[in-house]
Coordinates of C-alpha atoms (C1' of nucleotides) in Angstrom, one line a residue:
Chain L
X1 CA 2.0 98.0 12.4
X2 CA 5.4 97.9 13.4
X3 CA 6.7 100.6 10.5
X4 CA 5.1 102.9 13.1
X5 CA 7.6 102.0 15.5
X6 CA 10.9 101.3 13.4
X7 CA 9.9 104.7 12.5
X8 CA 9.9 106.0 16.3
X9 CA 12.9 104.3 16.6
X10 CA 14.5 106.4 14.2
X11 CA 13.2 109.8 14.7
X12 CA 14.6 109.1 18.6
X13 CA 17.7 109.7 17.5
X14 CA 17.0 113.4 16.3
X15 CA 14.1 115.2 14.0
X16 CA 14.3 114.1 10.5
X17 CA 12.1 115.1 7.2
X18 CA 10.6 112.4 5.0
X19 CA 13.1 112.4 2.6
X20 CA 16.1 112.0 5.6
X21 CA 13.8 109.4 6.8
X22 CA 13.7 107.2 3.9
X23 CA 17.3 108.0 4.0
X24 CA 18.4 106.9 7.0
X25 CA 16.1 103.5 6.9
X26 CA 18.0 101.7 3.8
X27 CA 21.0 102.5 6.5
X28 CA 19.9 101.3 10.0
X29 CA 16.5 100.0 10.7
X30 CA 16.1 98.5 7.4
X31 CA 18.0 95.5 8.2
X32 CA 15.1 94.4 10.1
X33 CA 12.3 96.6 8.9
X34 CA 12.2 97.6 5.5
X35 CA 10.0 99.7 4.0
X36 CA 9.6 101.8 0.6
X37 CA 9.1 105.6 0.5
X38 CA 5.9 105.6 -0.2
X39 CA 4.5 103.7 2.9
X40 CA 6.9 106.3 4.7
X41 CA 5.3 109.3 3.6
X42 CA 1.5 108.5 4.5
X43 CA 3.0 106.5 7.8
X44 CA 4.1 109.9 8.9
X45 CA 1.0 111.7 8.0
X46 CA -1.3 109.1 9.5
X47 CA 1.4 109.3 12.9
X48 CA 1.0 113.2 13.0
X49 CA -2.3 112.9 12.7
X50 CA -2.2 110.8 15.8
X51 CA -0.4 112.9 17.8
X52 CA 2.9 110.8 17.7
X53 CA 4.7 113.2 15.7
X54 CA 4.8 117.2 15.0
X55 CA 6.5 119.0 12.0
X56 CA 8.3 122.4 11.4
X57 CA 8.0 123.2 7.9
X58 CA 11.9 124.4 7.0
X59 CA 12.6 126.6 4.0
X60 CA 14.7 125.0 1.5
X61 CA 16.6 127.3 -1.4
X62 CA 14.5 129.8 -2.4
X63 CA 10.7 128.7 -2.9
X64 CA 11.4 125.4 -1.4
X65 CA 10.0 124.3 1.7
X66 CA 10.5 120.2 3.6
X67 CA 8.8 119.3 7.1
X68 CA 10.5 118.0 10.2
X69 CA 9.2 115.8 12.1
X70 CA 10.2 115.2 15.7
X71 CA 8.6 112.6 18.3
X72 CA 6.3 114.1 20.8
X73 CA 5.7 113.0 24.2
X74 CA 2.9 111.1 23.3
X75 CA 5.2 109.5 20.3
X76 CA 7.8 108.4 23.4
X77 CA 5.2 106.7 25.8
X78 CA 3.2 105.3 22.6
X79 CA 6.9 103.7 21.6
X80 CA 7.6 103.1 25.1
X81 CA 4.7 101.2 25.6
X82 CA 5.3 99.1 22.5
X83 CA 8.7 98.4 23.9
X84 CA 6.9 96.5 26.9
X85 CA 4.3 94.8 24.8
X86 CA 4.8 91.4 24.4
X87 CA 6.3 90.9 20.5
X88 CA 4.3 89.9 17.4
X89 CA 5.1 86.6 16.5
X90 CA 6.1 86.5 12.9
X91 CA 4.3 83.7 10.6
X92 CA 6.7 81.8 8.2
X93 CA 7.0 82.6 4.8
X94 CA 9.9 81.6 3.3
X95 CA 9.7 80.6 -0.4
X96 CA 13.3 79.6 -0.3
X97 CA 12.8 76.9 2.7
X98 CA 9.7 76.0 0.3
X99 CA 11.4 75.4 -2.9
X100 CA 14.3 73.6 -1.3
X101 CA 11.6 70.6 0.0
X102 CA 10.9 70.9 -3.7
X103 CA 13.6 70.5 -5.5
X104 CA 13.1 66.7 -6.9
X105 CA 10.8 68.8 -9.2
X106 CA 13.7 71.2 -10.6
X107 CA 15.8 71.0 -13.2
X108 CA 19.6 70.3 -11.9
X109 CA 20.7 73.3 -13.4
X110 CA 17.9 75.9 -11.9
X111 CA 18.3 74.0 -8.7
X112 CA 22.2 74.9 -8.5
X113 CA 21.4 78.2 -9.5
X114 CA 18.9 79.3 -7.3
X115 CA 21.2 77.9 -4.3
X116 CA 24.0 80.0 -5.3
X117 CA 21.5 83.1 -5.8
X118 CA 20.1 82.8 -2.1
X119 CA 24.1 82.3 -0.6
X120 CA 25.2 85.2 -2.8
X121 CA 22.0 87.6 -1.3
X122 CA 23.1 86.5 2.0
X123 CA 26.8 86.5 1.4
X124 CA 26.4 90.1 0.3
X125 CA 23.2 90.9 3.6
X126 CA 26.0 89.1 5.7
X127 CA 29.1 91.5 4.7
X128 CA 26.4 95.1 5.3
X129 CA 25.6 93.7 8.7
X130 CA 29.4 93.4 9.6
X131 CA 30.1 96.1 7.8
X132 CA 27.2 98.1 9.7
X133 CA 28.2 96.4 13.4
X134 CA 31.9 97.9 13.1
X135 CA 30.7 101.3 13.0
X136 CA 28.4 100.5 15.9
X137 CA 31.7 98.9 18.0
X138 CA 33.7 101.9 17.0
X139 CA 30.8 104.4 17.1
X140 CA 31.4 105.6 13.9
X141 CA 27.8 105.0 13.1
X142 CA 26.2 108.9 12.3
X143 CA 22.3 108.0 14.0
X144 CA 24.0 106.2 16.5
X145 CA 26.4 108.9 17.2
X146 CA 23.2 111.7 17.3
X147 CA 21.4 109.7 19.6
X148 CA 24.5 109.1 22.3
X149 CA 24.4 113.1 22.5
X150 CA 21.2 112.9 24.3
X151 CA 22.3 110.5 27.3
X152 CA 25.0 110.6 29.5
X153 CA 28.4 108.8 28.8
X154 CA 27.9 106.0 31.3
X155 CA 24.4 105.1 29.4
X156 CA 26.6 104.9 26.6
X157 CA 27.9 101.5 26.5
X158 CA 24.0 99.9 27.5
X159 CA 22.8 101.7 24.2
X160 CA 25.8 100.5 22.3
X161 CA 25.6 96.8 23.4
X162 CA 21.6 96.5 22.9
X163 CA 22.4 97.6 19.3
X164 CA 25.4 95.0 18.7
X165 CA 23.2 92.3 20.3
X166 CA 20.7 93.1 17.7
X167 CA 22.9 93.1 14.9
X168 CA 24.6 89.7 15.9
X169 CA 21.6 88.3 16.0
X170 CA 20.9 89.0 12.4
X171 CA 24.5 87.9 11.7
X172 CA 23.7 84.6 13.1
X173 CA 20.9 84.5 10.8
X174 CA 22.4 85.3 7.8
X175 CA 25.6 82.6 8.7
X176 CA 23.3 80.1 9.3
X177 CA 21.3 80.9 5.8
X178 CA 24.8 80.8 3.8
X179 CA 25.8 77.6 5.3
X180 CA 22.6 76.0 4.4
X181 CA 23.2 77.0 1.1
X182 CA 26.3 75.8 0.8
X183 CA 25.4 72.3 2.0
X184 CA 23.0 72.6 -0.6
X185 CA 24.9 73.0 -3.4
X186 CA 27.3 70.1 -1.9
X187 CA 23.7 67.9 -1.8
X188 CA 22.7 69.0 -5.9
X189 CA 25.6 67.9 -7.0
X190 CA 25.9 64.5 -5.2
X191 CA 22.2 63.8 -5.8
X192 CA 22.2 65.1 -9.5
X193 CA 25.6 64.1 -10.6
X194 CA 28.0 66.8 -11.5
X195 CA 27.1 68.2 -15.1
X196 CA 29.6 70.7 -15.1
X197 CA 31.3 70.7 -18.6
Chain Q
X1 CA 2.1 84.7 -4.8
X2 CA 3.8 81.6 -3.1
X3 CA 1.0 80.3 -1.5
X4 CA -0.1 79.0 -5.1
X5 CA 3.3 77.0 -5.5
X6 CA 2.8 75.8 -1.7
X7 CA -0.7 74.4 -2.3
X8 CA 0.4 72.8 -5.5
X9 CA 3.6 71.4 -3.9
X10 CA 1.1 70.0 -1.4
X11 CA -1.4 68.8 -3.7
X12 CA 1.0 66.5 -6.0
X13 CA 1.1 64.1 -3.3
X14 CA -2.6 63.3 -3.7
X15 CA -5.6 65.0 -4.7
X16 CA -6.9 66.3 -1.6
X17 CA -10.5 68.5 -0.1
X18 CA -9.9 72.1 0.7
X19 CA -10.6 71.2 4.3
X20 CA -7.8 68.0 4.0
X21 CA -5.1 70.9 2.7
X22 CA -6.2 73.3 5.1
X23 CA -5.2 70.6 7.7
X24 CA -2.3 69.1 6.2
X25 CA -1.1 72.3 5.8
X26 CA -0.2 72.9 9.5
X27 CA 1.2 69.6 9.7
X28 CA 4.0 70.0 6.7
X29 CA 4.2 73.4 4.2
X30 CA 2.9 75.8 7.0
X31 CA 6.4 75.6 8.5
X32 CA 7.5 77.1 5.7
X33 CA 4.6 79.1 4.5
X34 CA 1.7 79.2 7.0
X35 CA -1.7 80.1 5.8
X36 CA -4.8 80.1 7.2
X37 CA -8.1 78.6 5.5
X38 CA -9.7 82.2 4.5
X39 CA -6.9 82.3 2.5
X40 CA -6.7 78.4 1.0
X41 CA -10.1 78.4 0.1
X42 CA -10.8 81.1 -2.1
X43 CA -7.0 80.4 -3.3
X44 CA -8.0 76.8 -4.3
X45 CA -10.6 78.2 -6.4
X46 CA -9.1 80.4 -8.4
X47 CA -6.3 77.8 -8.8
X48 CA -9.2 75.8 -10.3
X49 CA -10.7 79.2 -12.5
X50 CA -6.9 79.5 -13.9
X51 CA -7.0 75.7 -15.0
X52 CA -3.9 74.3 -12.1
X53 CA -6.6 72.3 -10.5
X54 CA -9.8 70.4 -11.5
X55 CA -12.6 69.2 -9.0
X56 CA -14.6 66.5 -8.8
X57 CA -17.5 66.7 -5.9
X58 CA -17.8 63.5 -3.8
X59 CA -20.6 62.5 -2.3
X60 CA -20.1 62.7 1.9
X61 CA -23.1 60.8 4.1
X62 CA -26.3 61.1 3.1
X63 CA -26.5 64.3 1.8
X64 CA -23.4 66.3 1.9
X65 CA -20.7 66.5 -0.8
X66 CA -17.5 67.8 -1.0
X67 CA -15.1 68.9 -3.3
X68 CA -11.5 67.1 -4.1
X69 CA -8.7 68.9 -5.7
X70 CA -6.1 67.6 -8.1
X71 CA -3.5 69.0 -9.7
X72 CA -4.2 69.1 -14.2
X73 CA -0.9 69.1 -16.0
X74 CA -1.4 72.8 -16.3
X75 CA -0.8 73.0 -13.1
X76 CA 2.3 70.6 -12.8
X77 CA 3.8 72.7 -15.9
X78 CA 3.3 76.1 -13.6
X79 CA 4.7 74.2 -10.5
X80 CA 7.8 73.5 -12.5
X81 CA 8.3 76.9 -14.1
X82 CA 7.9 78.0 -10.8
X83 CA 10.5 75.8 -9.1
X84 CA 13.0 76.8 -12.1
X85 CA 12.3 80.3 -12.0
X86 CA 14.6 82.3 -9.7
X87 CA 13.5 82.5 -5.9
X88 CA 11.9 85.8 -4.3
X89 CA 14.2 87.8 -2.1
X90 CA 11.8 88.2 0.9
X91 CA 12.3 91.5 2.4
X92 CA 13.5 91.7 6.1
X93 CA 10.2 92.2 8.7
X94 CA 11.6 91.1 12.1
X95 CA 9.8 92.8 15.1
X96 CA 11.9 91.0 17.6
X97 CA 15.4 92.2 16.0
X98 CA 13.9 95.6 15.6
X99 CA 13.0 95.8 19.2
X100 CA 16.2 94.5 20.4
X101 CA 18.2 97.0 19.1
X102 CA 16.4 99.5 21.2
X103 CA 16.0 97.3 24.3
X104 CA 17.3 100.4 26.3
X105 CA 13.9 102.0 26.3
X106 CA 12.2 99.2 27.5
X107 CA 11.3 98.3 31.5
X108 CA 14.5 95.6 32.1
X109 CA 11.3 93.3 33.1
X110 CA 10.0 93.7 30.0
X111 CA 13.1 93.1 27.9
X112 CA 13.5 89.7 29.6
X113 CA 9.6 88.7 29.8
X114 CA 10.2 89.4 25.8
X115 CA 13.4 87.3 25.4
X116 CA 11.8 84.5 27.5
X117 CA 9.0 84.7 25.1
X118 CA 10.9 84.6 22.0
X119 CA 13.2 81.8 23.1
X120 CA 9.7 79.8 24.1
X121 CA 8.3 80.3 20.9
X122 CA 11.4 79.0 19.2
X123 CA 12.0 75.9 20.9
X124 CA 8.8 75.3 20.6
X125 CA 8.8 75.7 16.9
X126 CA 12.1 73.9 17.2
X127 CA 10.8 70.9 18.8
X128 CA 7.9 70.6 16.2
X129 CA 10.8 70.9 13.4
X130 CA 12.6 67.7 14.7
X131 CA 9.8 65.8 15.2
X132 CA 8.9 66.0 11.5
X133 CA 12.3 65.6 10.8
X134 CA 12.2 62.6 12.3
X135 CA 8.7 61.5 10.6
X136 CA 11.1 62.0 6.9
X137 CA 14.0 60.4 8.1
X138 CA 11.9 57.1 9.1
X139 CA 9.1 57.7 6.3
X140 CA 6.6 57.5 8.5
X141 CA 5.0 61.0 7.5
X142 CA 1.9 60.1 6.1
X143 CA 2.2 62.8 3.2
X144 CA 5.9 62.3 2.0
X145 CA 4.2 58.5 2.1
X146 CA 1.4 58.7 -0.1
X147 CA 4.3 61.4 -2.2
X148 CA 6.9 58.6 -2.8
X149 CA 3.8 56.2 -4.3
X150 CA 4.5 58.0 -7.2
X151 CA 8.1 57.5 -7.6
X152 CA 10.2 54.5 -8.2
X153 CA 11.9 53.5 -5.0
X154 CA 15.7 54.7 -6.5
X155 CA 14.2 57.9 -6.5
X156 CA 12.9 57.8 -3.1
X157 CA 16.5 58.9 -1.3
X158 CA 16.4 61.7 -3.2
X159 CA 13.1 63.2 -2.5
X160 CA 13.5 62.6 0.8
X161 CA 17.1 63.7 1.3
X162 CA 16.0 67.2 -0.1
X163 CA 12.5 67.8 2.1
X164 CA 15.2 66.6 5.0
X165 CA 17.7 69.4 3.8
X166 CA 14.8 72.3 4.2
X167 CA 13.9 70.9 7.4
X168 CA 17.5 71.0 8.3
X169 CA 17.7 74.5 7.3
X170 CA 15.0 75.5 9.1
X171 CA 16.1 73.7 12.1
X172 CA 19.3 75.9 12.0
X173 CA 17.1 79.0 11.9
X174 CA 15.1 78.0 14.9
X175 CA 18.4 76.7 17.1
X176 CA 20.2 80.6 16.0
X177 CA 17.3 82.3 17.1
X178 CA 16.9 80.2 20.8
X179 CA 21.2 81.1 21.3
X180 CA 20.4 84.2 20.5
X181 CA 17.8 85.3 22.5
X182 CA 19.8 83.2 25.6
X183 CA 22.9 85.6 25.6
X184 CA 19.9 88.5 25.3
X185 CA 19.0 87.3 28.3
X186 CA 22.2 87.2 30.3
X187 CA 23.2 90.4 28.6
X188 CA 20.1 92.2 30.1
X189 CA 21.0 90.8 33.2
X190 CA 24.5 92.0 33.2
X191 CA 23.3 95.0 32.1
X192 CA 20.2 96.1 34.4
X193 CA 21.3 94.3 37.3
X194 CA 19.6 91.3 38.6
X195 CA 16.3 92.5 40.2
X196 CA 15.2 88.7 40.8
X197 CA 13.4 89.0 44.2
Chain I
dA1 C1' 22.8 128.2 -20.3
dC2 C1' 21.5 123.7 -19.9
dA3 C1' 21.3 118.9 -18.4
dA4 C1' 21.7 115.6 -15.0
dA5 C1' 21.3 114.1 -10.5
dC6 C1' 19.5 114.8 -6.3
dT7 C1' 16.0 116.4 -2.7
dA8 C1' 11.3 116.5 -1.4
dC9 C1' 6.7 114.7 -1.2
dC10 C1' 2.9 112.4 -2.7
dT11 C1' -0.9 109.2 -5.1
dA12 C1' -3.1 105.3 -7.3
dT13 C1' -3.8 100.7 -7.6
dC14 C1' -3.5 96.1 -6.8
dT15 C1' -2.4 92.2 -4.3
dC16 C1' -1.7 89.9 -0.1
dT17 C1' -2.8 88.9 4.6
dA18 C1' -5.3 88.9 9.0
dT19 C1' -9.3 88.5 11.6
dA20 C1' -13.5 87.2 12.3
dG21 C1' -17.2 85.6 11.2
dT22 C1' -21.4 82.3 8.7
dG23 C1' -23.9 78.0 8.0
dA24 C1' -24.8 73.4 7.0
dG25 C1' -23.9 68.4 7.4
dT26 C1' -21.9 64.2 10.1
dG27 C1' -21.0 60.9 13.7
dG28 C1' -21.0 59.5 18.3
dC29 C1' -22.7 59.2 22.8
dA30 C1' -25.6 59.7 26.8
Chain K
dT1 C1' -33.7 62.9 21.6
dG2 C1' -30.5 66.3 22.2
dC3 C1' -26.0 67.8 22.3
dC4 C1' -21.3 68.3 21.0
dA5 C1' -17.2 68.0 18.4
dC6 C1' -15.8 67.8 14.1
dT7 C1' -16.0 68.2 8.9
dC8 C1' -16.7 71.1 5.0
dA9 C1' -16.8 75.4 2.6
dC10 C1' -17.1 80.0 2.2
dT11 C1' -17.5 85.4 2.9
dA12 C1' -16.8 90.1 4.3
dT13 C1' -13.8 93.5 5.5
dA14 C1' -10.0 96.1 6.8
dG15 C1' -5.3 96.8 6.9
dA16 C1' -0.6 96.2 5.2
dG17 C1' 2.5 96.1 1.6
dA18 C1' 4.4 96.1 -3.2
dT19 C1' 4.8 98.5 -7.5
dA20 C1' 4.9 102.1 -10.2
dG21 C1' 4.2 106.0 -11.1
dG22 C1' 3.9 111.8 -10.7
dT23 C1' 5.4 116.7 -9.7
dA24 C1' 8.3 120.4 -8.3
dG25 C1' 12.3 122.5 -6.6
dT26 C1' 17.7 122.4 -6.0
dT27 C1' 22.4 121.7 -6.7
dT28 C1' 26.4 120.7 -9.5
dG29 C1' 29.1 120.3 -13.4
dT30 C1' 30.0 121.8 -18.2

DNA sequence: ACAAACTACCTATCTCTATAGTGAGTGGCA
DNA sequence: TGCCACTCACTATAGAGATAGGTAGTTTGT
């Protein structure tokens, strides 16, 4: 249920179509929500349908047409309102947490490799969250910059900061994940005997 | 699909009920993969239909029975492919990162009734992650236990040593996530002023 | 003039997961 | 004798999510 809101989120910043939608999420609220175009699409039907949203249906070239959608009132309270709700507590499920308790059963070989495939996801997760948080710092970042234009400049730093603290947070995460890996690989090889040739 | 390869791990320690999983299961795997019994059940089964398990029915006082699980070499072949086969990239879902980056909308009691919550849920999970730590690093938990039966007692640091490195990593998780959510709490303080009456 | 790449939107289907039950047997204890 | 907590096993259903498509118009480069 929370695609909803990741999707409020978004559309705060300024009225989007679908397509800028699905866009913009691999970009920003993907880090911590993602979601595939086609849970988009009917998300936004199902949330117009509900009130939360209302579209303008733009020409594009000449027979073309695409819908904006822009947040209602009723979209601001309902996000508002989810903002004060206590959070959903998210089960574990972590296959890679799972294996690792496993890994007696693996061969040496797959067990080094699989390490080295979970640092090098997160290695590479870590570097587009840095990446992403510098153009937060310098405000380089384009939804960020849309939504700044609709507070004043001394709200500017609050919004900023909430969005950095969000972002280290996953940067903590993603540190902590590459470590372990590391350690990992350090524990294979002491455990399986190095069988590099 | 992982829940398969979770019961499995689970069930090569010992052939087991489905109600003896579905309790063992909060005590070890569901830190990494939680699952509730609708799910186990039915799951068990179709392990059973697909040939990774066999059941023999026991009898149980007078007149019940019941119905205990082992693992066929079927199902020690798929655990194996499994545990060779590269790991699934989990896709981010994290409600309480998502919200934090917008904490600017929310009531500042809100934001840290939320963080309190958060931080409380991980040190709680925290705690419950270094008291079975503890439980591997003496041997003392009964499932690793009737586990390491199998094995010949060289092997024994090893299997250990690896179900202490995904605790470990896990751990790390949990003890990023309570830091984090502390300096969300000061910086929601700095930033909406201290309204403690 | 045509292809390729991109914008735009949507559907179908299957699996996974969550929630909330049902119902029967057992063992202890008051 | 009756009650309660626990053991055991399962079902029904709805919603969320993943995967894999489809269709139509637009822009850009050659």
């Amino acid at each position: 249920m929370s695609l909803r809101y990741a999707l409020l989120a978004l559309l705060t910043s300024r009225p989007m179509t679908g397509y800028d939608v699905s866009k913009q999420f691999s970009q920003s609220v993907a880090h911590v929500w993602h979601a595939p175009d086609s849970q988009i699409y009917p998300e936004l039907n199902r949330m117009e349908r509900d009130g939360l949203l209302e579209s303008t249906v733009v020409p594009w070239g000449k027979k073309g047409t695409k819908k904006e959608y822009a947040v209602t009132e009723a979209g601001i309270a309902a996000f508002r309102e989810w903002m004060d709700a206590p959070i959903e507590i998210r089960r574990q499920r972590e296959p890679a947490y799972l294996k690792a308790a496993y890994l007696e059963w693996a061969e040496p070989g797959a067990a080094r490799a699989e390490l080295e495939q979970f640092r090098d996801h997160w290695t590479e997760h870590l570097t587009m969250l840095e990446a992403t948080r510098a153009t937060l710092v310098d405000r380089s970042h384009p939804t960020l910059a849309r939504r700044l234009e609709h507070y004043d400049a001394n709200q500017w730093d609050r919004i900023v900061r909430y969005k950095i603290f969000a972002y280290d947070g996953l940067i903590d995460q993603a540190r902590a994940a590459v470590a372990w890996a590391e350690r990992g690989l350090v524990l294979v090889d002491e455990l399986e005997g190095s069988t590099v040739d």
